[in-house]
Short mmCIF file of C-alpha atoms and ligand atoms in Angstrom, two decimals:
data_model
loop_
_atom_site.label_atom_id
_atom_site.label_comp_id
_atom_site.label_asym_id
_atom_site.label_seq_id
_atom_site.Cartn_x
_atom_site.Cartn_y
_atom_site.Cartn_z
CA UNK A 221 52.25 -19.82 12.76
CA UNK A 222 48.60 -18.76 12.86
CA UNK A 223 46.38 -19.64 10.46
CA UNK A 224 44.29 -16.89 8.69
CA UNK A 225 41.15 -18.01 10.74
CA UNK A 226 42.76 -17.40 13.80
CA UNK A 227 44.23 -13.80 12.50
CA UNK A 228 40.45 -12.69 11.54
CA UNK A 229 39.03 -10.04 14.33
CA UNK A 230 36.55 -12.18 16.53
CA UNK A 231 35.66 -8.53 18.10
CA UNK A 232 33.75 -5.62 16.65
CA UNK A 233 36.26 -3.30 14.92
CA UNK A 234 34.91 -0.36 16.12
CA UNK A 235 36.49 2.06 12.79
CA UNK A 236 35.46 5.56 13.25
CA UNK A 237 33.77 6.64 10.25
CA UNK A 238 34.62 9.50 8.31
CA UNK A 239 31.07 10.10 7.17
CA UNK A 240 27.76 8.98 8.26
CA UNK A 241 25.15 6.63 6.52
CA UNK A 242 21.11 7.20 5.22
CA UNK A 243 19.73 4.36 3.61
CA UNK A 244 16.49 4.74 2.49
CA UNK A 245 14.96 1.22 1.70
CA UNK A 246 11.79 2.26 -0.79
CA UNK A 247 10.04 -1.21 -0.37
CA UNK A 248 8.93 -2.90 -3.77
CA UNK A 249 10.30 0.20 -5.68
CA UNK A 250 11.36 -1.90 -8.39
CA UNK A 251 8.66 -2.08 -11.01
CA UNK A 252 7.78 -3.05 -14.79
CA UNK A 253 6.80 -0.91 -17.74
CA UNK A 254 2.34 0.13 -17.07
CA UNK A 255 0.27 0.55 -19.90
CA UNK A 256 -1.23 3.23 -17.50
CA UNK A 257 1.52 5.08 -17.51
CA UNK A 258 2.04 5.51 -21.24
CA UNK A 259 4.99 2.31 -21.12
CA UNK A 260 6.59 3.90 -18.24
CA UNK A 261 7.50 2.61 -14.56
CA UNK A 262 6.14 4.42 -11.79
CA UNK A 263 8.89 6.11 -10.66
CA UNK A 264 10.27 6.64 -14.40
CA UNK A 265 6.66 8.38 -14.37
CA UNK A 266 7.10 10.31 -11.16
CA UNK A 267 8.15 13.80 -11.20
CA UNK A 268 10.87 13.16 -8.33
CA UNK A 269 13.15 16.44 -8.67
CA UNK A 270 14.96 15.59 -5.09
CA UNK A 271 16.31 11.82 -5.87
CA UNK A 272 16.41 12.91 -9.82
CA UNK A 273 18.95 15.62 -7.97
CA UNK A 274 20.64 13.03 -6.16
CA UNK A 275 21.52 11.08 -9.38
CA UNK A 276 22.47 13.72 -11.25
CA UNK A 277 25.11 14.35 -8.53
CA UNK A 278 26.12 10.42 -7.74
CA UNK A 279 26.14 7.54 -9.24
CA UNK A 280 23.09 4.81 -9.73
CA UNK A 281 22.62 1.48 -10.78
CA UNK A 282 20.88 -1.93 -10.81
CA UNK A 283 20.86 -3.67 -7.56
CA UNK A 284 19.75 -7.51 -7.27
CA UNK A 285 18.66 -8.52 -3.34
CA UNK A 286 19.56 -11.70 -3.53
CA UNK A 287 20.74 -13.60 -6.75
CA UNK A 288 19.51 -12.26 -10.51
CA UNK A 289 16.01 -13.10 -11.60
CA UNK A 290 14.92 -14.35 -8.13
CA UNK A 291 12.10 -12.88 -6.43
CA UNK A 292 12.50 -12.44 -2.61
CA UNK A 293 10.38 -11.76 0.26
CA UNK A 294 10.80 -8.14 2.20
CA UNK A 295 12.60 -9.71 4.59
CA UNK A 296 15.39 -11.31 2.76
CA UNK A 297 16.12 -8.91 0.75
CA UNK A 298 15.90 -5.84 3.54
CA UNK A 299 18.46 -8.20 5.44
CA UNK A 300 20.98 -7.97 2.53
CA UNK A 301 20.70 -3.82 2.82
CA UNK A 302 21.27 -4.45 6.38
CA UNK A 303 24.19 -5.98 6.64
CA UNK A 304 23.69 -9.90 7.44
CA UNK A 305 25.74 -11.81 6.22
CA UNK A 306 25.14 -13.34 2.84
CA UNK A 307 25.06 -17.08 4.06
CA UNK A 308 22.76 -15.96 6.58
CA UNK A 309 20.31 -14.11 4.86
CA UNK A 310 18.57 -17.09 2.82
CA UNK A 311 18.25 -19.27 6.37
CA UNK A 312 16.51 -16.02 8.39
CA UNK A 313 13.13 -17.62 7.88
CA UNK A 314 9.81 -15.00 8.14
CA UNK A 315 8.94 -16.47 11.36
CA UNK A 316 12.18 -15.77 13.44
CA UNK A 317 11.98 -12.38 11.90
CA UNK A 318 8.04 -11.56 13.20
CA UNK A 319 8.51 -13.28 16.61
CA UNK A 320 11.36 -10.74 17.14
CA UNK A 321 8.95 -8.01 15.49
CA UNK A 322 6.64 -8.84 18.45
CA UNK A 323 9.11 -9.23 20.87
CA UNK A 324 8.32 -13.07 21.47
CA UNK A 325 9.85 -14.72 24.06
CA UNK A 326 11.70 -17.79 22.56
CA UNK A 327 14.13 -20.61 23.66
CA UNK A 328 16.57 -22.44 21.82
CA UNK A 329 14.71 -25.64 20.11
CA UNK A 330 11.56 -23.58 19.31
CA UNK A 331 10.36 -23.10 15.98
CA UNK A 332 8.35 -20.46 15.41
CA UNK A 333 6.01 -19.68 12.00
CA UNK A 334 4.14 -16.31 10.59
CA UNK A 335 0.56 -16.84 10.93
CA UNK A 336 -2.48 -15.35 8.74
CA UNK A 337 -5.84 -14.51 9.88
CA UNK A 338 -7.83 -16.39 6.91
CA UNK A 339 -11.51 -17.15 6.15
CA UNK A 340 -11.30 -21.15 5.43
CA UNK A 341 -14.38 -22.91 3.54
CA UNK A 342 -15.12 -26.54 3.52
CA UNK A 343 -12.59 -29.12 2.54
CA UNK A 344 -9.93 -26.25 3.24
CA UNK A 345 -11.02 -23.81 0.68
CA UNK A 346 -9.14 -20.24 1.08
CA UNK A 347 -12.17 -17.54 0.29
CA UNK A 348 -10.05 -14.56 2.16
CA UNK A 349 -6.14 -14.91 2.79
CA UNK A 350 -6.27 -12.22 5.34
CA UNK A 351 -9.93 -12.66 7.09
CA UNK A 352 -10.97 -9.41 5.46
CA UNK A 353 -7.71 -7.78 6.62
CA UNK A 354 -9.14 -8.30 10.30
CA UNK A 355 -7.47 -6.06 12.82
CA UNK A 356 -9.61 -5.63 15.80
CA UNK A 357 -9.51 -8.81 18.00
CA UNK A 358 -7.23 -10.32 16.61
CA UNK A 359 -5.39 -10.76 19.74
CA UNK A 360 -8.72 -12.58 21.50
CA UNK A 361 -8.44 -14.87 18.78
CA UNK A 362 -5.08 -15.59 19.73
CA UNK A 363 -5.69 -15.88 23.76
CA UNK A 364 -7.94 -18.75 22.51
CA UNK A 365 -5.10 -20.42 20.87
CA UNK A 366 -2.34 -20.29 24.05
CA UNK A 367 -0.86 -23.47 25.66
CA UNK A 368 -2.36 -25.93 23.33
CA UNK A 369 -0.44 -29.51 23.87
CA UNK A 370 -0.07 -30.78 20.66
CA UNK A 371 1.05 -34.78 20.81
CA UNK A 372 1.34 -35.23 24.49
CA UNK A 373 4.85 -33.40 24.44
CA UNK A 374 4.71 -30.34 22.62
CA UNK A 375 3.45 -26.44 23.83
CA UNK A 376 1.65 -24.44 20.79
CA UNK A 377 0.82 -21.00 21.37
CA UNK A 378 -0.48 -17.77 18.76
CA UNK A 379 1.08 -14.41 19.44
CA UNK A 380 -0.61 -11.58 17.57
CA UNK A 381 1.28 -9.14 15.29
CA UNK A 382 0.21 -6.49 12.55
CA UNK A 383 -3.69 -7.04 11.40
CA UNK A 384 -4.72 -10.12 10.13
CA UNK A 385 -0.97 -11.21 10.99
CA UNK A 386 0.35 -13.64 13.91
CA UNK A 387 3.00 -16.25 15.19
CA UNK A 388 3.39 -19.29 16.16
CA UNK A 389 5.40 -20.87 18.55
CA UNK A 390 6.16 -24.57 18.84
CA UNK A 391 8.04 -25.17 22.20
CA UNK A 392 9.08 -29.44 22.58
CA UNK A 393 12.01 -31.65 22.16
CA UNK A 394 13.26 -32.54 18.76
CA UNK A 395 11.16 -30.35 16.68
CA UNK A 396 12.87 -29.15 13.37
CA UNK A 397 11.95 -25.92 10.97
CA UNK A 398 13.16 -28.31 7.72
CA UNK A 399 9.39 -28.61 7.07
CA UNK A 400 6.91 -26.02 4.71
CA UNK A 401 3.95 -24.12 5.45
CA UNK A 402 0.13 -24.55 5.02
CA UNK A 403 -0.02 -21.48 3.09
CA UNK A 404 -0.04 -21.67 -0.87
CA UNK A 405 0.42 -18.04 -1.61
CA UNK A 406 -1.17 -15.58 -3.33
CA UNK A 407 -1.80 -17.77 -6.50
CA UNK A 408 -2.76 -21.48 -8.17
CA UNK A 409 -3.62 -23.28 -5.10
CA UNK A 410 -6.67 -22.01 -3.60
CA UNK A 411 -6.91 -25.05 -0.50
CA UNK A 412 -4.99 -24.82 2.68
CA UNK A 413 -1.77 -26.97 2.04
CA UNK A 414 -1.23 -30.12 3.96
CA UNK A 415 2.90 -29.29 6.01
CA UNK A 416 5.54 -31.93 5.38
CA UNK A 417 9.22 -32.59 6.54
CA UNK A 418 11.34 -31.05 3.18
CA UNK A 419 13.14 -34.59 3.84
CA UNK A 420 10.95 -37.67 4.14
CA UNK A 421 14.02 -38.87 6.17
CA UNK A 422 14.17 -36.74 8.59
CA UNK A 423 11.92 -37.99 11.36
CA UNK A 424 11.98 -34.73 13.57
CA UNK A 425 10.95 -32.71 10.74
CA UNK A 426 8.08 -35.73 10.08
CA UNK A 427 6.90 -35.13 13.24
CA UNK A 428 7.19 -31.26 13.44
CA UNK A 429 4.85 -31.24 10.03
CA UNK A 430 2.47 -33.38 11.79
CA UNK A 431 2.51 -31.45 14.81
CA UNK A 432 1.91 -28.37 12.63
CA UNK A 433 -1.04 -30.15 10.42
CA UNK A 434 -3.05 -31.16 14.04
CA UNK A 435 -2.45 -27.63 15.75
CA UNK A 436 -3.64 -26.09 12.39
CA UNK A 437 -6.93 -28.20 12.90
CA UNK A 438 -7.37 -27.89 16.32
CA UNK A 439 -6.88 -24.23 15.59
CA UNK A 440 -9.84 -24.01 12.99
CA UNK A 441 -12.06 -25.96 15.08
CA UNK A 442 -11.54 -23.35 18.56
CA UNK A 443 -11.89 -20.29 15.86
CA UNK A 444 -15.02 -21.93 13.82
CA UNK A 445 -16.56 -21.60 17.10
CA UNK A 446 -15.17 -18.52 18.59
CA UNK A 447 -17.85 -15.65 19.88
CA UNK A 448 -15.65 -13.32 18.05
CA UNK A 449 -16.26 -14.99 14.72
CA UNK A 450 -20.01 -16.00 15.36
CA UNK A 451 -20.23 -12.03 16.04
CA UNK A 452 -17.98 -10.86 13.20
CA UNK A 453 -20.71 -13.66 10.65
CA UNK A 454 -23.54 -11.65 12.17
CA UNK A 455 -22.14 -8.15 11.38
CA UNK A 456 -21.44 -9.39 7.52
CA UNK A 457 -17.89 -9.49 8.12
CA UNK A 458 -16.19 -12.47 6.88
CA UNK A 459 -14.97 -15.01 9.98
CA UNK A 460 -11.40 -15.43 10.97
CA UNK A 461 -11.81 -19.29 11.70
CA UNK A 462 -8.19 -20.25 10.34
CA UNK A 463 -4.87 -19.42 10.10
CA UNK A 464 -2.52 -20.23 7.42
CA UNK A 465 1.01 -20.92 8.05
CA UNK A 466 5.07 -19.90 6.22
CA UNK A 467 8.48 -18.76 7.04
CA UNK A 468 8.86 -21.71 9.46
CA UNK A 469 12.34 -20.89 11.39
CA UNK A 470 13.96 -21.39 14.49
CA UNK A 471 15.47 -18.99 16.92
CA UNK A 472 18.57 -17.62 14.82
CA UNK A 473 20.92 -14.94 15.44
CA UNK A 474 22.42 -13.78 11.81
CA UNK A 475 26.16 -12.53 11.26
CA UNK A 476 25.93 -9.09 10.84
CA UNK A 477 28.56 -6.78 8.78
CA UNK A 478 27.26 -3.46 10.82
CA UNK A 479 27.97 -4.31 13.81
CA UNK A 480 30.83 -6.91 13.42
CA UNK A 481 32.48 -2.92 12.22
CA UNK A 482 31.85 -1.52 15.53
CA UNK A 483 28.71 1.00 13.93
CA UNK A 484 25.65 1.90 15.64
CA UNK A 485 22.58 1.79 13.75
CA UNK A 486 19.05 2.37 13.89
CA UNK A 487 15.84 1.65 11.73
CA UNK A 488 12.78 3.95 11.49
CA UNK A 489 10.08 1.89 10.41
CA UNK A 490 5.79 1.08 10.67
CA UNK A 491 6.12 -2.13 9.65
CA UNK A 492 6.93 -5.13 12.59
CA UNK A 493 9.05 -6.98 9.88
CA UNK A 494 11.56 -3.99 9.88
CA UNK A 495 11.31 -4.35 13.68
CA UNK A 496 12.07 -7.44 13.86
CA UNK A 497 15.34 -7.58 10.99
CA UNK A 498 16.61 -4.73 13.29
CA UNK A 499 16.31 -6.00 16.64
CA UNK A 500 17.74 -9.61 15.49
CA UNK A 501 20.81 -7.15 13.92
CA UNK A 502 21.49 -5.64 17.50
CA UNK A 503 20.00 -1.89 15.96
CA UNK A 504 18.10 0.47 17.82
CA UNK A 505 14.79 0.76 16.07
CA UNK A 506 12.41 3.68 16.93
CA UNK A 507 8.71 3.16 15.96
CA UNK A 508 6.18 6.09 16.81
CA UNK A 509 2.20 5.73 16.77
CA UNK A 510 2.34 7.85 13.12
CA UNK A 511 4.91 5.26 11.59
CA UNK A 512 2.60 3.30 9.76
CA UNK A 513 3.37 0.20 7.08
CA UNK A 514 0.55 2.46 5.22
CA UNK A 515 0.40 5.26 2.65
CA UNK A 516 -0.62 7.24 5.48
CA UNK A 517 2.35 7.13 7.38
CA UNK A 518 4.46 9.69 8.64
CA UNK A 519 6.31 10.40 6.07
CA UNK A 520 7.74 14.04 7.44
CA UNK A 521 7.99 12.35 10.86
CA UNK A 522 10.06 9.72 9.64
CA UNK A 523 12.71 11.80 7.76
CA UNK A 524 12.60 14.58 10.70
CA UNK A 525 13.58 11.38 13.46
CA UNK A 526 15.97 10.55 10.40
CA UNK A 527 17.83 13.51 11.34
CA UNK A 528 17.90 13.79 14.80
CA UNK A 529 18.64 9.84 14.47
CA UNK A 530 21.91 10.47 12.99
CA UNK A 531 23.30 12.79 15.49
CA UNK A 532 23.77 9.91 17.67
CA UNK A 533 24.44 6.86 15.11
CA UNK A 534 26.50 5.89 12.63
CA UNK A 535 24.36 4.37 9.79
CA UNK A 536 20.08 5.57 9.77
CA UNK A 537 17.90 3.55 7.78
CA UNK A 538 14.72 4.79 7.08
CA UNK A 539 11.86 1.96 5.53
CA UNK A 540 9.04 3.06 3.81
CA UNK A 541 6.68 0.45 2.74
CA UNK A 542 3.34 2.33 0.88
CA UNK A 543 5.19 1.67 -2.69
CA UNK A 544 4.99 -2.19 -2.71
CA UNK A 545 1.36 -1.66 -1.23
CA UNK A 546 0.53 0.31 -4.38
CA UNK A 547 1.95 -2.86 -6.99
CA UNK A 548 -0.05 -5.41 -4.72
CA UNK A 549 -3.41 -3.51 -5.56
CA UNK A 550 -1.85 -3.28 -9.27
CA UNK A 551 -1.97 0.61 -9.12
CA UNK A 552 0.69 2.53 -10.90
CA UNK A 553 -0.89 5.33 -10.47
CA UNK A 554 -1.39 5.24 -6.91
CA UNK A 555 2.50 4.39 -6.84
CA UNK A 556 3.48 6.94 -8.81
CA UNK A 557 1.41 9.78 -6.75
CA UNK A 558 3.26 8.12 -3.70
CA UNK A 559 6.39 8.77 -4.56
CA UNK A 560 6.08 12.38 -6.13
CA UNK A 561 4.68 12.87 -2.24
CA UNK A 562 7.13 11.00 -0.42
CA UNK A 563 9.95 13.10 -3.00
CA UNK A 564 8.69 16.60 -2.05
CA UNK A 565 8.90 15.07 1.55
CA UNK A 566 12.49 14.31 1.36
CA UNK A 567 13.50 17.56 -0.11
CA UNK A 568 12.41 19.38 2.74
CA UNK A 569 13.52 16.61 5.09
CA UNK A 570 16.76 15.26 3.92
CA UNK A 571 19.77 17.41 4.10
CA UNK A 572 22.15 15.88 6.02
CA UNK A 573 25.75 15.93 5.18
CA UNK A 574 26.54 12.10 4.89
CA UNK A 575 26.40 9.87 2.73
CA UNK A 576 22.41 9.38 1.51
CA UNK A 577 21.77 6.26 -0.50
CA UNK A 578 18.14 4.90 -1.54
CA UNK A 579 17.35 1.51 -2.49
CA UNK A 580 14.77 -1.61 -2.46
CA UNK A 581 13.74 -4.40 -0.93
CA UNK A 582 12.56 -6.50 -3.92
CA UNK A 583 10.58 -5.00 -7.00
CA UNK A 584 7.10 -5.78 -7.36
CA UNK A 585 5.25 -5.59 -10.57
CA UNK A 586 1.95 -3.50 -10.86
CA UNK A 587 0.73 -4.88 -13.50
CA UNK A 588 0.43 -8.73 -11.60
CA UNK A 589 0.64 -7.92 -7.97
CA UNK A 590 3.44 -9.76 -7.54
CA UNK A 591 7.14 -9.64 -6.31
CA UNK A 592 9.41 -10.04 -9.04
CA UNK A 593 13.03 -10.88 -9.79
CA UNK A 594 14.10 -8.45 -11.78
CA UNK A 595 16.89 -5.59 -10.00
CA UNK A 596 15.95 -2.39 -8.20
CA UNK A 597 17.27 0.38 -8.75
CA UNK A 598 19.08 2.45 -6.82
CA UNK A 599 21.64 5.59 -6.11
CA UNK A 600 23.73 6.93 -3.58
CA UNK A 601 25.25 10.25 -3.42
CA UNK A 602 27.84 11.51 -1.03
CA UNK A 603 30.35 14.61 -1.41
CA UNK A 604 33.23 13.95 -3.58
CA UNK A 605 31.73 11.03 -5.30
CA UNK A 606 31.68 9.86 -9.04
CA UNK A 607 29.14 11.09 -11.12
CA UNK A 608 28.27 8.92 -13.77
CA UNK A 609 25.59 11.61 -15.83
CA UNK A 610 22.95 10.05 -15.20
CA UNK A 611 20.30 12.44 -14.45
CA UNK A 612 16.62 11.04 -13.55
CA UNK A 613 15.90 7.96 -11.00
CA UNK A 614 14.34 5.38 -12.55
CA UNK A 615 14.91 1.85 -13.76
CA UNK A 616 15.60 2.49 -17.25
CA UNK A 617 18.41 5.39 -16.66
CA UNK A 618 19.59 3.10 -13.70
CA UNK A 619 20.91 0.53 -16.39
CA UNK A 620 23.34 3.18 -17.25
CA UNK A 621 24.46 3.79 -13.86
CA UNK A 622 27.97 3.80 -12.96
CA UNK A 623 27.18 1.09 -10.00
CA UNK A 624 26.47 -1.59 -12.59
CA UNK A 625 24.65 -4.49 -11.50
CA UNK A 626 25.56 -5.34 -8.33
CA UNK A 627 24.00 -7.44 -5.48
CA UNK A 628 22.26 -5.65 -2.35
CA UNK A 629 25.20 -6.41 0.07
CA UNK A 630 27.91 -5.01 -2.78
CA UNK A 631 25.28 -1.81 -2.65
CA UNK A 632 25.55 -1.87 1.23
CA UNK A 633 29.38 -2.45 0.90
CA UNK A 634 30.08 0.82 -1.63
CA UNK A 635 27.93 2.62 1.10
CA UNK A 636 30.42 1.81 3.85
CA UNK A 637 32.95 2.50 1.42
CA UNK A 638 31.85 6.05 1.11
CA UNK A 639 31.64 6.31 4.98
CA UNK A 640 34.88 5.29 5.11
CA UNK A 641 34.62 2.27 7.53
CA UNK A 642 36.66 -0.63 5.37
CA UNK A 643 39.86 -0.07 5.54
CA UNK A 644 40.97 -2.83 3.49
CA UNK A 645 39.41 -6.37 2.65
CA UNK A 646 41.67 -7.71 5.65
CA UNK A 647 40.03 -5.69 8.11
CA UNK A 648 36.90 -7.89 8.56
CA UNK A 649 35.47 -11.43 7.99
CA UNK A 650 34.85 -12.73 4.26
CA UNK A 651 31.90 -14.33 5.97
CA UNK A 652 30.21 -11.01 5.17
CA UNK A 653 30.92 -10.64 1.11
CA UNK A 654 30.05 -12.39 -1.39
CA UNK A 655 27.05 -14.77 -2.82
CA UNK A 656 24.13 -15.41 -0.49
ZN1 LIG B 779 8.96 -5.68 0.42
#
């Protein structure tokens, strides 16, 4: 007799759906009460008549990307709306996801890390995370930091990305991603962080953390003296002469629900990180000079590929990242205006018969700048679907919703629902419900 491993499909499943799929991932919609906005949210500020319409017709609710409480990087919890698989989505490491952003040719055995542009002081001291938000030579920088040989045996190399952003790559024998970065993050800390292995007993990850901490030295020494710098000191402009490392990974393919069904998909996105998640998923992506990770992106253009986009897939996904931008400069305001624009937007834009959901990332507080754990909320409307009467978008009528509280791959799971793709739990691999 088989056992119920063997029985489970190994090949996509290839269901026809019945309906097609819009998820709209709102990054850092999520948000806490602003004393600038008379106690309100943002969006429970925002006059948003087209998703307010959408509620009032479907169902909403609380979603948590990850696990209750916990705060998560875009990444993480974009990958959960995305379909990979819940024990995946806490190993995809930021680096994996950006070297696939840039399209970074990797082996097995690398590791590979997100990089930052900073301005470093003496003894390490941080005075700009981002180099000023450099974005113009960025990649000179980097051709200045190719083919390094780091401890006899090991090939480091800087790729750049977005702005002040970059990766790493590590290429050797026996190097290991089990160690952390150099970068302390946006708060106590100030001083560049010294790498070590996460277990003193594991020597390759000893090594890889001391590989990282001479690479990171070597680097500030070549950019301390770099022409670009020296020129960049002499214009006023602060010097990119280090870079500060996180999201060490390796090269890792996640499990992924979407296309383990058989679906076609595609993102629409500005932002590399989006890029990246989708390529490593096996979507399509489609990026066009106006898709910005910016409040002046495309917004029209976006929706209006959106379209077109699902004449020839299966599931669209559409990221739009200005929100969370808005919360890191701790303006409501600003995030409010955003999404009353990006609303009027969709109501000319989105009319698709299928089924439309919208959702976040993560939320991210305004009033600290800061990613935070509490849920996002969300709604998805499709024809024929529950109503709960709920009737505005917003975080506060989203307790009420008729979703509940439910994690970001249950949220991606009632979407497929709707389109009509799971048959019955049977029909695909546990591997992709349940707990992260
Ligand atoms: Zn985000």
């Amino acid at each position: 007799m088989k056992s119920l491993a063997a029985m489970r499909p190994s090949t996509p499943i290839n269901l026809q759906p019945m309906k097609k799929g819009l998820i709209i991932i709102l990054d850092g919609l999520g948000d806490r009460p602003s004393p600038d906005l008379e106690g309100k949210t943002p969006l429970e500020a925002a006059n948003t008549p087209f998703m307010d319409g959408l509620v009032s017709r479907g169902c909403c609710g609380l979603v948590d990307p990850l696990y209750p409480g916990v705060p998560v990087d875009t990444h993480t919890g974009c990958a959960a709306l995305m379909g990979v698989a819940p024990k995946d989505q806490r190993r995809l490491a930021r680096g994996s996801v950006e070297a696939a952003g840039i399209g970074l040719e990797v082996e097995p055995g690398d590791v590979v890390i997100r990089a930052n542009c900073a301005t470093l002081g003496d003894n390490g001291l941080i005075i700009d995370r981002r180099a000023g938000r450099i974005s113009e030579g960025v990649d000179t920088l980097c051709e200045s930091l190719e083919n390094l040989v780091i401890a006899d045996s090991v090939l480091a190399s800087v790729f750049p990305a977005s702005h002040h952003r970059a990766v790493l790559r590590l290429r050797g024998p026996n190097l290991s991603s089990a160690i952390t970065g150099t970068d302390p993050g946006c708060g106590g800390d100030s001083r560049i962080q010294v790498s070590r292995a996460l277990d003193p007993a594991n020597e390759n990850a000893v090594n890889t953390a001391a590989i990282l901490n001479e690479f990171s030295h070597r680097a500030c020494e070549i950019l301390g003296q770099h022409p670009l710098n020296q020129q960049r000191a002499s214009n006023g402009e602060l010097a990119a002469n280090g870079l500060l490392f996180r999201g060490v990974g390796t090269v890792f393919h996640p499990r992924n629900l979407i296309t383990h069904l058989g679906l076609k998909a595609v993102v629409i996105t500005g932002e590399r990180t989006l890029n990246g998640l989708g390529r490593l998923s096996g979507f399509d992506v489609i990026q066009q000079p106006g898709f910005t990770g910016l409040s002046d992106t495309d917004l029209a253009g976006k929706f209006h590929s959106a379209q077109h986009a699902l004449k020839d897939n299966d599931l669209v996904y559409v990221h739009i990242k200005a929100a969370d931008l808005f919360s890191h400069s701790m303006d409501a305001r600003g995030k409010k205006a955003f999404l009353e624009q990006l609303d009027k937007v969709m109501n000319v834009h989105v009319n698709a018969d299928c089924v439309i959901a919208i959702g976040a990332d993560h939320s991210t507080d305004s009033n600290t700048g800061r990613h935070c754990g509490d849920p996002v909320p969300a709604v998805l409307w499709s024809s024929g679907c529950r109503v709960d009467g709920e009737t505005t978008f917003g975080e506060t009528a989203c307790t009420r919703g008729g979703l509940g509280r439910i994690s970001g791959n249950g949220f991606l799971l009632t979407v497929l629902d709707h389109m009509g793709v799971l048959s019955n739990y049977h029909s695909f691999d546990s591997v992709f419900i349940g707990k992260a």
